[in-house]
Coordinates of C-alpha atoms and ligand atoms in Angstrom, one line a residue:
X1 CA 180.9 -119.8 209.8
X2 CA 178.1 -121.0 207.8
X3 CA 177.8 -123.4 205.0
X4 CA 175.8 -121.5 202.2
X5 CA 174.4 -122.7 198.9
X6 CA 174.0 -119.6 196.6
X7 CA 172.3 -119.9 193.3
X8 CA 172.6 -117.6 190.6
X9 CA 176.3 -116.6 191.6
X10 CA 177.7 -116.2 188.3
X11 CA 176.3 -112.7 187.6
X12 CA 174.5 -109.8 189.2
X13 CA 173.3 -109.6 192.6
X14 CA 174.5 -113.4 193.2
X15 CA 178.0 -112.7 192.3
X16 CA 178.4 -109.7 194.3
X17 CA 176.6 -111.5 197.2
X18 CA 179.0 -114.4 197.0
X19 CA 181.9 -111.9 197.4
X20 CA 180.3 -110.3 200.5
X21 CA 179.6 -113.5 202.1
X22 CA 183.2 -115.1 200.9
X23 CA 184.9 -112.0 202.6
X24 CA 182.9 -112.6 205.8
X25 CA 184.4 -115.9 206.0
X26 CA 181.4 -118.1 205.2
X27 CA 181.9 -121.4 203.0
X28 CA 179.7 -121.4 199.8
X29 CA 178.3 -123.8 197.5
X30 CA 177.9 -121.6 194.2
X31 CA 175.4 -122.7 191.4
X32 CA 174.6 -121.2 188.2
X33 CA 175.2 -122.3 184.3
X34 CA 178.1 -120.4 183.3
X35 CA 181.2 -122.1 185.2
X36 CA 184.0 -119.6 184.6
X37 CA 182.7 -117.0 187.4
X38 CA 182.2 -119.8 189.8
X39 CA 185.8 -121.1 189.3
X40 CA 187.1 -117.5 189.1
X41 CA 185.7 -117.3 192.7
X42 CA 187.1 -120.7 193.7
X43 CA 190.5 -119.6 192.6
X44 CA 190.4 -116.4 195.0
X45 CA 188.8 -118.0 197.8
X46 CA 190.0 -121.6 197.7
X47 CA 188.6 -124.3 200.1
X48 CA 185.7 -121.9 201.1
X49 CA 184.5 -122.2 197.6
X50 CA 182.5 -125.4 196.2
X51 CA 181.8 -125.3 192.6
X52 CA 178.1 -127.2 192.0
X53 CA 177.3 -125.8 188.6
X54 CA 174.3 -126.7 186.7
X55 CA 171.1 -125.6 185.0
X56 CA 168.3 -125.5 187.7
X57 CA 165.7 -126.0 185.2
X58 CA 166.7 -129.6 184.9
X59 CA 165.7 -131.7 188.0
X60 CA 168.4 -134.3 187.3
X61 CA 171.2 -131.7 187.6
X62 CA 169.8 -129.7 190.7
X63 CA 169.8 -133.7 192.3
X64 CA 173.4 -133.9 191.3
X65 CA 174.1 -130.5 193.0
X66 CA 172.6 -131.6 196.2
X67 CA 174.5 -134.9 196.2
X68 CA 177.8 -133.0 195.6
X69 CA 177.1 -130.7 198.3
X70 CA 176.0 -133.8 200.8
X71 CA 179.4 -135.5 199.9
X72 CA 181.5 -132.5 200.4
X73 CA 179.9 -130.9 203.6
X74 CA 177.0 -133.4 204.8
X75 CA 174.5 -130.4 205.7
X76 CA 173.7 -126.9 205.1
X77 CA 173.1 -124.1 207.4
X78 CA 171.5 -121.8 204.5
X79 CA 170.3 -121.6 201.2
X80 CA 170.0 -118.4 199.2
X81 CA 167.9 -119.1 196.0
X82 CA 168.9 -116.2 193.8
X83 CA 169.0 -117.5 190.3
X84 CA 166.3 -116.1 188.0
X85 CA 165.4 -114.5 184.6
X86 CA 163.1 -111.7 183.4
X87 CA 161.2 -111.6 180.1
X88 CA 158.7 -109.3 179.1
X89 CA 155.2 -109.9 177.6
X90 CA 154.2 -108.7 174.5
X91 CA 150.4 -108.6 174.8
X92 CA 149.8 -108.4 170.9
X93 CA 151.6 -111.6 170.8
X94 CA 150.8 -113.2 174.0
X95 CA 152.8 -116.9 174.3
X96 CA 152.2 -119.3 176.8
X97 CA 155.6 -120.8 176.2
X98 CA 157.4 -117.9 177.6
X99 CA 155.3 -117.7 180.9
X100 CA 156.1 -121.2 181.4
X101 CA 159.8 -120.5 180.7
X102 CA 159.9 -117.8 183.2
X103 CA 157.8 -119.7 185.8
X104 CA 160.2 -122.3 185.4
X105 CA 163.5 -120.6 186.0
X106 CA 162.2 -118.6 188.7
X107 CA 159.6 -120.9 190.8
X108 CA 159.9 -124.3 189.6
X109 CA 163.9 -124.1 189.8
X110 CA 163.5 -122.6 193.4
X111 CA 161.0 -125.5 194.4
X112 CA 163.4 -128.3 192.7
X113 CA 166.3 -126.6 194.9
X114 CA 164.1 -126.6 198.1
X115 CA 163.6 -130.4 197.8
X116 CA 167.0 -131.3 197.6
X117 CA 168.0 -128.3 200.2
X118 CA 165.4 -129.3 203.0
X119 CA 167.3 -132.8 203.9
X120 CA 170.5 -131.0 204.3
X121 CA 169.1 -127.9 206.3
X122 CA 167.7 -130.5 208.6
X123 CA 171.0 -131.6 209.2
X124 CA 172.6 -128.0 209.5
X125 CA 172.8 -125.5 212.4
X126 CA 169.9 -122.7 212.9
X127 CA 168.9 -123.5 209.2
X128 CA 167.7 -120.7 206.8
X129 CA 166.1 -120.8 203.6
X130 CA 166.1 -117.5 201.9
X131 CA 164.5 -116.9 198.5
X132 CA 165.2 -113.5 196.3
X133 CA 161.7 -112.4 194.9
X134 CA 161.0 -109.0 193.6
X135 CA 159.1 -105.6 194.5
X136 CA 157.2 -106.4 191.4
X137 CA 154.9 -108.4 193.6
X138 CA 153.5 -105.2 195.2
X139 CA 152.0 -103.7 192.3
X140 CA 150.7 -105.2 188.9
X141 CA 153.2 -103.4 186.4
X142 CA 153.1 -103.5 182.5
X143 CA 154.6 -106.2 180.6
X144 CA 155.2 -107.9 183.8
X145 CA 152.7 -110.8 183.6
X146 CA 155.5 -113.8 183.5
X147 CA 157.7 -112.0 185.8
X148 CA 155.5 -110.7 188.4
X149 CA 153.5 -114.3 188.3
X150 CA 156.5 -116.3 188.8
X151 CA 157.4 -113.9 192.0
X152 CA 154.3 -113.6 193.3
X153 CA 154.1 -117.4 193.3
X154 CA 157.6 -117.8 195.0
X155 CA 156.6 -115.3 197.6
X156 CA 153.7 -117.2 198.7
X157 CA 155.7 -120.5 198.3
X158 CA 158.2 -119.0 200.9
X159 CA 155.8 -117.8 203.1
X160 CA 153.9 -120.7 203.3
X161 CA 156.9 -122.8 203.8
X162 CA 157.8 -120.6 206.7
X163 CA 154.4 -121.5 208.6
X164 CA 155.3 -125.2 207.8
X165 CA 158.8 -125.2 208.7
X166 CA 158.7 -122.9 211.8
X167 CA 158.0 -126.0 213.8
X168 CA 161.5 -127.6 212.8
X169 CA 163.3 -124.3 213.4
X170 CA 163.9 -123.5 210.0
X171 CA 163.6 -119.9 209.3
X172 CA 162.4 -118.3 205.9
X173 CA 163.5 -115.0 204.6
X174 CA 162.1 -113.4 201.6
X175 CA 164.3 -110.7 199.7
X176 CA 162.2 -108.1 197.5
X177 CA 164.9 -105.8 195.6
X178 CA 163.8 -102.9 193.6
X179 CA 166.0 -102.2 190.6
X180 CA 169.2 -103.2 190.8
X181 CA 172.1 -102.5 188.3
X182 CA 172.9 -105.9 186.8
X183 CA 172.7 -107.6 183.3
X184 CA 169.3 -108.5 183.9
X185 CA 168.1 -104.8 184.3
X186 CA 171.0 -103.4 181.9
X187 CA 168.5 -104.7 179.1
X188 CA 165.5 -102.8 180.2
X189 CA 164.5 -99.8 178.0
X190 CA 162.3 -97.9 180.4
X191 CA 163.0 -95.6 183.6
X192 CA 164.1 -97.6 186.6
X193 CA 163.7 -95.2 189.6
X194 CA 166.3 -95.4 192.6
X195 CA 168.2 -98.2 190.8
X196 CA 171.0 -99.2 193.1
X197 CA 174.6 -100.3 192.1
X198 CA 174.8 -104.1 192.7
X199 CA 177.4 -103.9 195.3
X200 CA 175.0 -101.6 197.6
X201 CA 172.2 -104.2 197.1
X202 CA 174.5 -107.2 197.9
X203 CA 175.9 -105.6 201.0
X204 CA 172.3 -104.4 202.3
X205 CA 171.2 -108.3 201.9
X206 CA 174.4 -109.6 203.5
X207 CA 174.0 -107.4 206.4
X208 CA 170.4 -108.3 207.2
X209 CA 170.7 -112.1 206.7
X210 CA 172.0 -112.6 210.0
X211 CA 169.0 -111.2 211.9
X212 CA 166.5 -113.8 209.9
X213 CA 163.8 -111.0 208.9
X214 CA 160.9 -112.3 207.2
X215 CA 161.7 -109.8 204.2
X216 CA 164.4 -107.7 203.2
X217 CA 163.0 -105.1 201.0
X218 CA 164.9 -102.1 199.3
X219 CA 165.4 -99.5 198.6
X220 CA 162.9 -98.3 201.4
X221 CA 161.4 -95.1 199.7
X222 CA 160.8 -97.0 196.6
X223 CA 159.1 -99.9 198.4
X224 CA 157.0 -97.3 200.3
X225 CA 155.6 -96.1 197.2
X226 CA 154.8 -99.3 195.5
X227 CA 153.0 -100.5 198.6
X228 CA 151.1 -97.4 198.8
X229 CA 150.2 -97.5 194.9
X230 CA 149.5 -101.3 195.7
X231 CA 146.9 -100.6 198.4
X232 CA 144.6 -98.1 196.0
X233 CA 141.3 -99.3 194.5
X234 CA 142.1 -101.4 191.3
X235 CA 140.5 -98.8 189.0
X236 CA 143.7 -96.3 190.0
X237 CA 146.1 -99.1 189.8
X238 CA 145.0 -99.4 186.3
X239 CA 145.2 -96.0 185.4
X240 CA 148.7 -95.9 186.9
X241 CA 149.6 -98.9 185.1
X242 CA 148.5 -97.7 181.9
X243 CA 150.5 -94.4 182.2
X244 CA 153.5 -96.2 183.0
X245 CA 153.0 -98.2 179.8
X246 CA 152.7 -95.2 177.8
X247 CA 155.7 -93.6 179.4
X248 CA 157.5 -97.3 178.4
X249 CA 156.5 -96.5 174.4
X250 CA 158.3 -93.1 174.5
X251 CA 161.7 -93.6 176.4
Ligands
LIG1 N1 168.2 -106.7 189.2 C1 167.2 -106.3 189.5 O1 166.7 -105.2 189.5 C2 166.3 -107.2 190.3 C3 165.0 -106.8 191.1 C4 164.4 -107.5 191.8 C5 164.7 -109.0 191.9 N2 165.7 -109.6 191.1 C6 165.8 -110.9 191.3 O2 167.3 -110.9 191.7 C7 167.8 -112.3 191.2 C8 169.3 -112.1 190.4 O3 168.8 -111.2 189.4 P1 170.2 -110.3 188.6 O4 169.6 -108.9 188.5 O5 171.5 -110.5 189.3 O6 170.3 -111.1 187.5 P2 171.5 -111.6 186.5 O7 172.7 -110.9 186.6 O8 171.0 -111.9 185.2 O9 171.8 -112.9 187.5 C9 171.0 -114.1 187.2 C10 171.7 -115.2 187.7 O10 170.8 -116.6 187.9 C11 171.5 -117.6 187.0 N3 170.4 -118.3 186.4 C12 169.3 -117.9 185.6 N4 169.0 -119.1 185.1 C13 169.5 -120.0 185.5 C14 169.2 -121.4 185.5 N5 168.4 -121.9 184.6 N6 170.0 -122.3 186.2 C15 171.1 -122.0 186.9 N7 171.2 -120.5 187.0 C16 170.4 -119.6 186.3 C17 172.4 -116.8 186.0 O11 173.5 -117.5 185.9 P3 173.8 -118.2 184.3 O12 173.2 -117.6 183.5 O13 175.4 -118.6 184.5 O14 173.2 -119.5 184.6 C18 172.9 -115.7 187.1 O15 173.9 -116.0 187.8 C19 166.6 -112.7 190.1 O16 165.9 -113.7 191.0 C20 166.0 -111.7 189.9 O17 164.5 -111.9 189.4 C21 166.7 -108.7 190.3

């Protein structure tokens, strides 16, 4: 059974993935800012759960989490960097601070976690680093400047780390979900084709983690369409993006 650090475990994909991995018998260190959902899992799964709450945009809190895991377990076999947020850009009021906020939550938080996780992974069994990106990275979508930039950067960070960590035997996987029904997407007021229930998404991810693929992307038809559109000439991508933006204006 693995020792896994899972971030963003208080809600959505992270909470559902925690259930999957705990039912499979793994030990989980669970992070998020909201502690109640983490304690609820600890009550149900007892010593399998280590509650390590904190704000991952705060480097000190991330280091405290790392120390806590080291004292309790001494090592990690897997890290799943799932915590994230989404805000949409209003281009008429373009706000650099918002881009920084989203990039901090989605990219810099991940790199802070990687900094504290790597020494623990190096002491673990068959170490595996996993990051939750997004299918948004296949195609530039309207109002997704901040979210898309953060996830595209996360994709590159993980793909590059895969190269550099291969020599040490640390595998790196990227998870690229399409739309999943979570509190994050329940705020969206535009059509979300092929949106999956969160338990289905969590099971899909959990079932594939053991094989350590480079990427776990779903739903397959949705990803195929995005990849196809993303391979079109940029003037066609622009036309598609503008059409999608118009659709968003008329829900
Ligand atoms: N839902 C989708 O359709 C979809 C699609 C593609 C990718 N994703 C990605 O999947 C991941 C999970 O998203 P979700 O849909 O499950 O969203 P969610 O329900 O809003 O969950 C986000 C999780 O991240 C945690 N989190 C956010 N900011 C944090 C911070 N500063 N410090 C610590 N924890 C933080 C939240 O916990 P607290 O608020 O308690 O801190 C929560 O547990 C995200 O990376 C998201 O970008 C989602």
